[in-house]
Amino acid sequence: LYMCDGQNVFAHPDSALFHTWTANWVMDRMSHEGAIEPWIVVGLDHMPDRFEEYTPWPYERRGIQGRGWEFTQCLVEHVIPYINATYRTRTGPENTALMGASLGGLISLYAGRERPNAIGRIGAVSPTLMWSDFRTFEHWGSRFDTWTKIWLDAGREERIWLDDLELDYARITEDFYHHLRGLGYGDHEVALYLEPGGNHHEIDWQRRLPTIYQWLLS
């Protein structure tokens, strides 16, 4: 399981934020209880220019070009092969997951669509699907006949402003879920959870992580 924004993923004194996903604690507890099999979790620290790294397409108003294809290429062609060569992994798309929140959710959907033979499980947590005029809807314009599981979620109260654009995460995430179902993705392939009261913060993503793990990694 590769997780974006690696600085905020683990419960660790060197984490970038005081509140993190505590992904290591959640994985240890759930695997110990037998809720899921144990997965290796790889935190992918983002570079200083997070917007460029995690966006596949440009946002001209802010002068962002979008170099998410470089992130995808580096992950699939360098990082995943290194992890597979170094640790006791199960390989192939069914055993390889990519997950992130906000722009991390956006790039996870992009990378999974671009490299379905490498990434089979996608966790799009509060994904910024409004980026570049909702381009992800066009990017996922058809159903691939490859093994896949896609988790989508957002908080019901999750709204922020970017310039003069309102980012209504719950509504757009639900729209994207119905878009995928309209393409033919079944219940076993795509799931949606809209958390009552949820907001755009690591505390909220931490709270949902056991639910995400239960569906995405089983």
Coordinates of N, CA and C in Angstrom, one line a residue:
L1 N 0.9 -1.2 0.0 CA 0.0 0.0 0.0 C 0.9 1.2 0.0
Y2 N 0.8 2.0 -1.1 CA 1.6 3.2 -1.2 C 0.6 4.4 -0.8
M3 N 1.1 5.2 0.1 CA 0.2 6.3 0.6 C 0.9 7.7 0.3
C4 N 0.2 8.6 -0.4 CA 0.7 9.9 -0.7 C 0.8 10.7 0.6
D5 N 1.5 11.9 0.5 CA 1.7 12.8 1.6 C 2.3 12.0 2.8
G6 N 3.4 11.2 2.5 CA 4.0 10.3 3.5 C 4.4 11.0 4.8
Q7 N 4.7 12.3 4.8 CA 5.0 13.0 6.0 C 3.9 13.0 7.0
N8 N 2.7 12.8 6.6 CA 1.5 12.8 7.5 C 0.9 11.5 7.7
V9 N 1.5 10.4 7.2 CA 0.9 9.1 7.2 C 1.1 8.3 8.6
F10 N 2.3 8.4 9.1 CA 2.6 7.5 10.3 C 2.5 8.3 11.6
A11 N 2.2 7.5 12.6 CA 2.3 8.1 14.0 C 3.8 8.0 14.4
H12 N 4.5 9.2 14.3 CA 5.9 9.2 14.4 C 6.4 10.6 14.8
P13 N 7.4 10.7 15.7 CA 7.7 12.1 16.2 C 8.3 13.0 15.0
D14 N 8.7 12.4 13.9 CA 9.2 13.2 12.8 C 8.2 13.6 11.8
S15 N 6.9 13.2 12.1 CA 5.8 13.6 11.1 C 5.7 15.1 11.0
A16 N 5.2 15.5 9.8 CA 5.1 16.9 9.5 C 4.0 17.5 10.3
L17 N 3.0 16.8 10.7 CA 1.8 17.3 11.4 C 1.7 16.5 12.7
F18 N 1.1 17.2 13.7 CA 0.8 16.6 15.0 C -0.2 15.5 14.8
H19 N -1.3 15.8 14.1 CA -2.3 14.9 13.8 C -2.0 14.2 12.5
T20 N -1.8 12.9 12.5 CA -1.5 12.1 11.3 C -2.5 11.0 11.1
W21 N -2.4 10.3 10.0 CA -3.3 9.2 9.7 C -3.1 8.0 10.7
T22 N -2.0 8.0 11.4 CA -1.6 6.8 12.3 C -1.8 5.5 11.5
A23 N -1.3 5.5 10.3 CA -1.5 4.3 9.4 C -0.9 3.1 10.0
N24 N 0.3 3.2 10.6 CA 1.0 2.1 11.2 C 0.2 1.5 12.4
W25 N -0.4 2.3 13.2 CA -1.1 1.8 14.4 C -2.4 1.1 13.9
V26 N -3.1 1.7 12.9 CA -4.3 1.1 12.4 C -4.0 -0.3 11.7
M27 N -2.9 -0.3 10.9 CA -2.6 -1.6 10.2 C -2.2 -2.7 11.3
D28 N -1.4 -2.3 12.3 CA -1.0 -3.3 13.3 C -2.2 -3.8 14.0
R29 N -3.1 -2.9 14.4 CA -4.3 -3.4 15.2 C -5.2 -4.2 14.4
M30 N -5.5 -3.8 13.1 CA -6.4 -4.6 12.3 C -5.9 -5.9 11.9
S31 N -4.6 -6.0 11.6 CA -4.0 -7.2 11.2 C -3.9 -8.2 12.4
H32 N -3.6 -7.6 13.6 CA -3.5 -8.4 14.8 C -4.9 -9.0 15.1
E33 N -5.9 -8.2 14.9 CA -7.3 -8.7 15.2 C -7.8 -9.6 14.1
G34 N -7.1 -9.8 13.0 CA -7.6 -10.6 11.9 C -8.6 -10.0 11.0
A35 N -8.8 -8.7 11.2 CA -9.7 -8.0 10.3 C -9.3 -7.9 8.9
I36 N -8.0 -7.8 8.7 CA -7.4 -7.8 7.3 C -6.0 -8.5 7.4
E37 N -5.5 -8.9 6.3 CA -4.2 -9.4 6.2 C -3.2 -8.3 6.4
P38 N -2.0 -8.5 6.9 CA -1.1 -7.4 7.1 C -0.5 -6.9 5.7
W39 N -0.5 -5.6 5.5 CA 0.1 -5.0 4.3 C 1.3 -4.2 4.7
I40 N 2.2 -4.2 3.7 CA 3.4 -3.3 3.9 C 2.9 -1.9 3.4
V41 N 3.1 -0.9 4.3 CA 2.6 0.5 4.0 C 3.9 1.3 3.7
V42 N 3.9 2.0 2.5 CA 5.0 2.8 2.1 C 4.5 4.2 2.0
G43 N 5.1 5.1 2.9 CA 4.7 6.5 2.8 C 5.6 7.2 1.8
L44 N 4.9 7.9 0.9 CA 5.6 8.6 -0.2 C 5.6 10.1 0.2
D45 N 6.7 10.6 0.7 CA 6.8 12.0 1.0 C 6.7 12.8 -0.3
H46 N 5.9 13.9 -0.2 CA 5.8 14.8 -1.4 C 7.0 15.7 -1.5
M47 N 7.2 16.2 -2.7 CA 8.3 17.2 -2.9 C 7.8 18.6 -2.4
P48 N 8.7 19.6 -2.4 CA 8.3 20.9 -2.0 C 7.1 21.5 -2.8
D49 N 7.1 21.3 -4.1 CA 6.0 21.8 -4.9 C 4.9 20.7 -5.0
R50 N 4.1 20.5 -4.0 CA 3.1 19.5 -4.0 C 2.0 19.6 -5.1
F51 N 1.7 20.9 -5.4 CA 0.6 21.1 -6.4 C 1.1 20.5 -7.7
E52 N 2.3 20.8 -8.1 CA 2.8 20.3 -9.4 C 2.9 18.8 -9.4
E53 N 3.4 18.2 -8.3 CA 3.6 16.8 -8.2 C 2.3 16.0 -8.2
Y54 N 1.3 16.5 -7.6 CA 0.0 15.7 -7.4 C -1.1 16.1 -8.4
T55 N -0.8 16.9 -9.4 CA -1.8 17.3 -10.3 C -1.4 16.9 -11.7
P56 N -2.3 16.2 -12.4 CA -2.0 15.7 -13.8 C -2.2 16.8 -14.8
W57 N -3.0 17.8 -14.6 CA -3.3 18.8 -15.6 C -3.1 20.2 -15.0
P58 N -3.0 21.2 -15.9 CA -2.7 22.5 -15.5 C -3.8 23.3 -14.8
Y59 N -3.5 24.2 -14.0 CA -4.4 25.2 -13.4 C -3.8 26.6 -13.7
E60 N -4.2 27.1 -14.8 CA -3.6 28.3 -15.4 C -3.6 29.5 -14.5
R61 N -4.7 29.7 -13.7 CA -4.9 30.8 -12.9 C -3.7 30.9 -11.9
R62 N -3.3 29.8 -11.4 CA -2.2 29.8 -10.5 C -0.8 29.5 -11.1
G63 N -0.8 29.3 -12.4 CA 0.4 29.0 -13.1 C 1.0 27.6 -12.8
I64 N 0.1 26.7 -12.5 CA 0.5 25.3 -12.2 C 0.4 24.5 -13.5
Q65 N 1.4 23.9 -13.9 CA 1.4 23.1 -15.1 C 0.9 21.7 -15.0
G66 N 1.1 21.1 -13.8 CA 0.7 19.8 -13.5 C 1.6 18.7 -14.1
R67 N 2.4 18.1 -13.2 CA 3.4 17.1 -13.6 C 3.1 15.8 -13.0
G68 N 1.9 15.5 -12.8 CA 1.5 14.2 -12.1 C 2.0 13.0 -12.9
W69 N 2.2 13.1 -14.2 CA 2.7 12.0 -15.0 C 4.1 11.6 -14.5
E70 N 4.9 12.6 -14.0 CA 6.2 12.3 -13.6 C 6.1 11.5 -12.3
F71 N 5.2 11.9 -11.4 CA 5.0 11.1 -10.1 C 4.6 9.7 -10.5
T72 N 3.7 9.5 -11.4 CA 3.2 8.2 -11.8 C 4.3 7.3 -12.4
Q73 N 5.1 7.9 -13.2 CA 6.2 7.2 -13.9 C 7.2 6.8 -12.8
C74 N 7.6 7.7 -11.9 CA 8.6 7.4 -10.9 C 8.1 6.3 -10.0
L75 N 6.8 6.3 -9.6 CA 6.2 5.3 -8.7 C 6.2 3.9 -9.3
V76 N 5.7 3.9 -10.6 CA 5.6 2.6 -11.2 C 6.9 2.0 -11.7
E77 N 7.8 2.8 -12.2 CA 9.0 2.3 -12.8 C 10.2 2.3 -11.9
H78 N 10.1 2.9 -10.7 CA 11.2 3.0 -9.8 C 10.9 2.5 -8.4
V79 N 9.9 3.2 -7.8 CA 9.6 2.9 -6.4 C 9.0 1.5 -6.2
I80 N 8.0 1.1 -7.0 CA 7.4 -0.2 -6.8 C 8.4 -1.3 -7.1
P81 N 9.1 -1.3 -8.2 CA 10.1 -2.3 -8.4 C 11.2 -2.4 -7.3
Y82 N 11.5 -1.2 -6.7 CA 12.5 -1.3 -5.6 C 11.9 -2.0 -4.4
I83 N 10.7 -1.6 -4.0 CA 10.0 -2.2 -2.9 C 9.8 -3.7 -3.1
N84 N 9.4 -4.1 -4.3 CA 9.3 -5.6 -4.6 C 10.6 -6.3 -4.5
A85 N 11.7 -5.7 -4.9 CA 13.0 -6.3 -4.9 C 13.6 -6.4 -3.4
T86 N 13.1 -5.5 -2.5 CA 13.7 -5.4 -1.2 C 12.9 -6.1 -0.1
Y87 N 11.6 -6.1 -0.3 CA 10.7 -6.7 0.8 C 9.9 -7.9 0.3
R88 N 9.3 -8.6 1.2 CA 8.5 -9.8 0.9 C 7.1 -9.4 0.4
T89 N 7.0 -9.0 -0.8 CA 5.7 -8.5 -1.3 C 5.1 -9.5 -2.2
R90 N 3.8 -9.4 -2.3 CA 3.0 -10.0 -3.4 C 2.9 -9.0 -4.5
T91 N 3.2 -9.4 -5.7 CA 3.2 -8.4 -6.8 C 2.0 -8.5 -7.6
G92 N 1.8 -7.6 -8.6 CA 0.7 -7.5 -9.5 C -0.3 -6.5 -9.0
P93 N -1.2 -6.1 -9.8 CA -2.2 -5.0 -9.5 C -3.1 -5.4 -8.3
E94 N -3.5 -6.7 -8.2 CA -4.4 -7.1 -7.1 C -3.7 -6.9 -5.7
N95 N -2.4 -6.8 -5.7 CA -1.7 -6.7 -4.4 C -1.0 -5.4 -4.3
T96 N -1.3 -4.4 -5.2 CA -0.7 -3.1 -5.1 C -1.8 -2.0 -5.1
A97 N -1.7 -1.2 -4.0 CA -2.7 -0.2 -3.8 C -2.0 1.2 -3.7
L98 N -2.7 2.2 -4.1 CA -2.2 3.6 -4.0 C -3.4 4.4 -3.4
M99 N -3.1 5.2 -2.4 CA -4.1 5.9 -1.7 C -3.6 7.3 -1.3
G100 N -4.5 8.3 -1.4 CA -4.1 9.6 -0.9 C -5.4 10.5 -0.7
A101 N -5.2 11.6 0.0 CA -6.3 12.5 0.3 C -6.1 13.8 -0.4
S102 N -7.2 14.4 -0.8 CA -7.3 15.7 -1.5 C -6.6 15.6 -2.8
L103 N -5.5 16.3 -3.1 CA -4.8 16.1 -4.3 C -4.1 14.8 -4.4
G104 N -3.8 14.2 -3.2 CA -3.3 12.8 -3.2 C -4.4 11.8 -3.7
G105 N -5.7 12.1 -3.4 CA -6.7 11.3 -4.0 C -6.8 11.5 -5.5
L106 N -6.7 12.7 -6.0 CA -6.7 13.0 -7.4 C -5.6 12.2 -8.1
I107 N -4.4 12.3 -7.6 CA -3.3 11.6 -8.3 C -3.4 10.1 -8.2
S108 N -4.0 9.6 -7.2 CA -4.2 8.2 -7.1 C -5.1 7.7 -8.1
L109 N -6.2 8.4 -8.4 CA -7.1 8.0 -9.5 C -6.4 8.2 -10.8
Y110 N -5.7 9.2 -11.0 CA -4.9 9.4 -12.3 C -4.0 8.2 -12.5
A111 N -3.1 7.9 -11.5 CA -2.1 6.9 -11.7 C -2.7 5.5 -11.9
G112 N -3.8 5.2 -11.2 CA -4.5 4.0 -11.3 C -5.1 3.8 -12.7
R113 N -5.6 4.9 -13.2 CA -6.1 4.8 -14.6 C -5.1 4.7 -15.7
E114 N -3.9 5.4 -15.4 CA -2.9 5.3 -16.4 C -2.1 4.0 -16.4
R115 N -2.0 3.4 -15.2 CA -1.2 2.2 -15.0 C -2.0 1.1 -14.4
P116 N -3.1 0.6 -15.0 CA -3.9 -0.4 -14.4 C -3.2 -1.7 -14.2
N117 N -2.2 -2.0 -15.0 CA -1.5 -3.3 -14.9 C -0.5 -3.3 -13.7
A118 N -0.3 -2.1 -13.1 CA 0.6 -2.0 -12.0 C -0.2 -1.7 -10.7
I119 N -1.2 -0.9 -10.8 CA -2.0 -0.5 -9.6 C -3.4 -1.0 -9.7
G120 N -3.9 -1.9 -8.8 CA -5.2 -2.4 -8.9 C -6.2 -1.8 -7.9
R121 N -5.7 -1.3 -6.8 CA -6.5 -0.8 -5.7 C -6.2 0.7 -5.6
I122 N -7.3 1.5 -5.6 CA -7.2 2.9 -5.5 C -8.0 3.5 -4.4
G123 N -7.4 4.2 -3.5 CA -8.1 4.9 -2.4 C -8.1 6.4 -2.6
A124 N -9.2 6.9 -3.1 CA -9.4 8.3 -3.4 C -10.1 8.9 -2.2
V125 N -9.4 9.5 -1.2 CA -10.0 10.0 0.0 C -10.1 11.5 -0.2
S126 N -11.4 12.0 -0.1 CA -11.6 13.4 -0.3 C -10.9 13.9 -1.6
P127 N -11.1 13.3 -2.7 CA -10.3 13.6 -3.9 C -10.7 15.0 -4.5
T128 N -9.7 15.7 -5.0 CA -10.0 17.0 -5.6 C -10.4 16.8 -7.0
L129 N -11.6 16.3 -7.2 CA -12.0 16.0 -8.6 C -12.4 17.2 -9.4
M130 N -12.5 18.4 -8.8 CA -12.8 19.6 -9.5 C -11.6 20.1 -10.3
W131 N -10.5 19.6 -10.1 CA -9.2 20.1 -10.7 C -9.3 20.1 -12.2
S132 N -8.9 21.3 -12.8 CA -8.9 21.4 -14.3 C -10.2 21.1 -14.9
D133 N -11.3 21.8 -14.4 CA -12.6 21.6 -15.0 C -13.1 20.2 -15.0
F134 N -12.9 19.5 -13.8 CA -13.4 18.2 -13.7 C -12.9 17.2 -14.7
R135 N -11.6 17.3 -15.0 CA -11.0 16.5 -16.0 C -11.0 15.0 -15.7
T136 N -11.0 14.7 -14.4 CA -11.0 13.3 -14.1 C -12.2 12.5 -14.6
F137 N -13.3 13.2 -14.7 CA -14.5 12.5 -15.3 C -14.2 12.1 -16.8
E138 N -13.6 13.0 -17.5 CA -13.2 12.7 -18.9 C -12.1 11.6 -18.9
H139 N -11.1 11.7 -18.0 CA -10.1 10.7 -18.0 C -10.6 9.3 -17.8
W140 N -11.6 9.2 -16.9 CA -12.3 7.9 -16.7 C -13.5 7.9 -17.5
G141 N -13.3 7.9 -18.8 CA -14.4 8.0 -19.8 C -14.9 6.6 -20.2
S142 N -14.3 5.6 -19.8 CA -14.7 4.2 -20.2 C -14.3 3.2 -19.1
R143 N -14.9 2.0 -19.2 CA -14.5 1.0 -18.2 C -13.4 0.1 -18.7
F144 N -12.3 0.0 -17.9 CA -11.3 -0.9 -18.3 C -11.6 -2.3 -17.8
D145 N -11.3 -3.3 -18.6 CA -11.5 -4.7 -18.2 C -10.3 -5.3 -17.5
T146 N -9.9 -4.5 -16.4 CA -8.8 -5.0 -15.6 C -9.3 -5.1 -14.2
W147 N -8.6 -5.9 -13.3 CA -9.0 -6.1 -12.0 C -8.8 -4.7 -11.2
T148 N -9.9 -4.3 -10.5 CA -9.7 -3.0 -9.8 C -10.7 -2.9 -8.6
K149 N -10.3 -2.2 -7.6 CA -11.1 -1.8 -6.5 C -10.9 -0.3 -6.3
I150 N -11.9 0.5 -6.2 CA -11.8 1.9 -6.1 C -12.6 2.4 -4.9
W151 N -12.0 3.0 -3.9 CA -12.7 3.5 -2.8 C -12.8 5.1 -3.0
L152 N -14.0 5.6 -2.8 CA -14.2 7.0 -2.8 C -14.9 7.4 -1.5
D153 N -14.4 8.6 -1.0 CA -15.1 9.1 0.2 C -14.9 10.6 0.3
A154 N -15.7 11.2 1.2 CA -15.6 12.6 1.5 C -16.5 12.9 2.8
G155 N -16.2 14.0 3.4 CA -17.1 14.4 4.5 C -18.3 15.2 4.0
R156 N -19.4 15.1 4.7 CA -20.6 15.8 4.3 C -20.4 17.3 4.4
E157 N -19.6 17.7 5.3 CA -19.4 19.2 5.5 C -18.1 19.7 4.8
E158 N -17.6 18.9 3.9 CA -16.3 19.2 3.4 C -16.4 20.2 2.2
R159 N -16.2 21.5 2.5 CA -16.2 22.5 1.5 C -15.1 23.5 1.7
I160 N -14.3 23.8 0.8 CA -13.3 24.8 0.9 C -13.3 25.6 -0.4
W161 N -12.6 26.8 -0.3 CA -12.6 27.7 -1.5 C -11.1 27.8 -2.0
L162 N -11.0 27.7 -3.4 CA -9.7 27.9 -4.1 C -10.0 29.0 -5.0
D163 N -9.4 30.2 -4.8 CA -9.7 31.4 -5.5 C -11.2 31.6 -5.4
D164 N -11.9 31.7 -6.5 CA -13.4 31.9 -6.5 C -14.1 30.6 -6.8
L165 N -13.4 29.5 -6.7 CA -14.0 28.2 -7.0 C -14.4 27.5 -5.6
E166 N -15.7 27.1 -5.5 CA -16.1 26.3 -4.3 C -15.8 24.9 -4.6
L167 N -15.1 24.3 -3.6 CA -14.8 22.8 -3.7 C -15.7 22.1 -2.8
D168 N -16.8 21.6 -3.4 CA -17.8 20.8 -2.6 C -17.5 19.3 -2.8
Y169 N -16.7 18.8 -1.9 CA -16.1 17.5 -2.0 C -17.2 16.4 -2.0
A170 N -18.2 16.5 -1.1 CA -19.2 15.5 -1.0 C -20.0 15.3 -2.3
R171 N -20.5 16.4 -2.8 CA -21.3 16.4 -4.0 C -20.5 15.9 -5.2
I172 N -19.3 16.4 -5.4 CA -18.6 16.0 -6.6 C -18.1 14.5 -6.5
T173 N -17.7 14.1 -5.3 CA -17.3 12.7 -5.1 C -18.5 11.8 -5.4
E174 N -19.7 12.1 -4.9 CA -20.8 11.3 -5.2 C -21.1 11.3 -6.7
D175 N -21.0 12.4 -7.3 CA -21.2 12.5 -8.8 C -20.2 11.5 -9.5
F176 N -19.0 11.5 -9.0 CA -18.0 10.7 -9.7 C -18.3 9.2 -9.5
Y177 N -18.8 8.9 -8.3 CA -19.2 7.5 -8.0 C -20.3 7.0 -9.0
H178 N -21.3 7.9 -9.2 CA -22.4 7.5 -10.1 C -21.9 7.5 -11.5
H179 N -20.9 8.3 -11.8 CA -20.2 8.3 -13.2 C -19.6 6.9 -13.4
L180 N -18.8 6.4 -12.4 CA -18.2 5.1 -12.6 C -19.2 4.0 -12.7
R181 N -20.3 4.1 -11.8 CA -21.3 3.0 -11.9 C -22.0 3.1 -13.3
G182 N -22.2 4.2 -13.9 CA -22.7 4.3 -15.2 C -21.9 3.7 -16.3
L183 N -20.6 3.7 -16.0 CA -19.6 3.1 -17.0 C -19.6 1.6 -16.9
G184 N -20.3 1.0 -15.8 CA -20.4 -0.4 -15.7 C -19.6 -1.0 -14.5
Y185 N -19.0 -0.2 -13.7 CA -18.3 -0.7 -12.5 C -19.3 -1.1 -11.4
G186 N -19.0 -2.3 -10.9 CA -20.0 -2.9 -10.0 C -19.7 -2.6 -8.5
D187 N -20.6 -3.1 -7.6 CA -20.4 -2.9 -6.2 C -19.1 -3.4 -5.7
H188 N -18.6 -4.5 -6.2 CA -17.4 -5.1 -5.8 C -16.1 -4.3 -6.3
E189 N -16.4 -3.4 -7.2 CA -15.3 -2.6 -7.8 C -15.2 -1.2 -7.3
V190 N -16.3 -0.6 -6.9 CA -16.2 0.8 -6.5 C -17.1 1.0 -5.3
A191 N -16.7 1.7 -4.3 CA -17.5 2.0 -3.1 C -17.4 3.5 -2.8
L192 N -18.5 4.0 -2.1 CA -18.6 5.4 -1.8 C -19.0 5.5 -0.3
Y193 N -18.4 6.3 0.4 CA -18.8 6.6 1.8 C -18.7 8.1 2.0
L194 N -19.8 8.7 2.4 CA -19.9 10.1 2.7 C -20.1 10.3 4.3
E195 N -19.1 10.7 4.9 CA -19.2 10.7 6.4 C -19.9 11.9 6.9
P196 N -20.9 11.7 7.7 CA -21.7 12.9 8.4 C -20.7 13.7 9.2
G197 N -20.7 15.0 9.0 CA -19.9 15.9 9.8 C -18.4 15.9 9.4
G198 N -18.0 15.1 8.4 CA -16.6 15.1 8.1 C -16.1 16.3 7.4
N199 N -14.8 16.7 7.7 CA -14.2 17.9 7.1 C -12.9 17.5 6.4
H200 N -12.2 18.5 5.9 CA -11.0 18.3 5.1 C -9.8 18.4 6.0
H201 N -9.5 17.3 6.7 CA -8.4 17.3 7.7 C -7.9 15.9 8.0
E202 N -6.6 15.8 8.4 CA -6.0 14.5 8.7 C -6.8 13.8 9.8
I203 N -7.4 14.5 10.8 CA -8.2 13.9 11.9 C -9.3 13.1 11.3
D204 N -10.0 13.7 10.3 CA -11.1 13.1 9.6 C -10.7 11.8 8.8
W205 N -9.6 12.0 8.1 CA -9.1 10.8 7.3 C -8.6 9.7 8.2
Q206 N -8.0 10.1 9.4 CA -7.6 9.1 10.4 C -8.8 8.3 10.9
R207 N -9.9 9.0 11.1 CA -11.1 8.4 11.7 C -11.7 7.4 10.7
R208 N -11.6 7.7 9.4 CA -12.1 6.8 8.4 C -11.2 5.7 7.9
L209 N -9.9 5.7 8.3 CA -9.0 4.8 7.8 C -9.3 3.3 8.1
P210 N -9.8 2.9 9.3 CA -10.2 1.5 9.4 C -11.2 1.1 8.4
T211 N -12.2 1.9 8.2 CA -13.3 1.6 7.2 C -12.7 1.4 5.8
I212 N -11.8 2.3 5.5 CA -11.1 2.3 4.2 C -10.3 1.0 4.0
Y213 N -9.5 0.7 5.0 CA -8.7 -0.5 5.0 C -9.6 -1.8 4.8
Q214 N -10.7 -1.8 5.6 CA -11.5 -3.0 5.6 C -12.0 -3.3 4.2
W215 N -12.4 -2.3 3.5 CA -13.0 -2.5 2.1 C -11.9 -2.6 1.1
L216 N -11.0 -1.7 1.1 CA -10.0 -1.6 0.0 C -9.0 -2.7 0.0
L217 N -8.6 -3.2 1.2 CA -7.5 -4.1 1.3 C -7.9 -5.6 1.5
S218 N -9.2 -5.8 1.6 CA -9.7 -7.2 1.8 C -9.9 -7.9 0.4

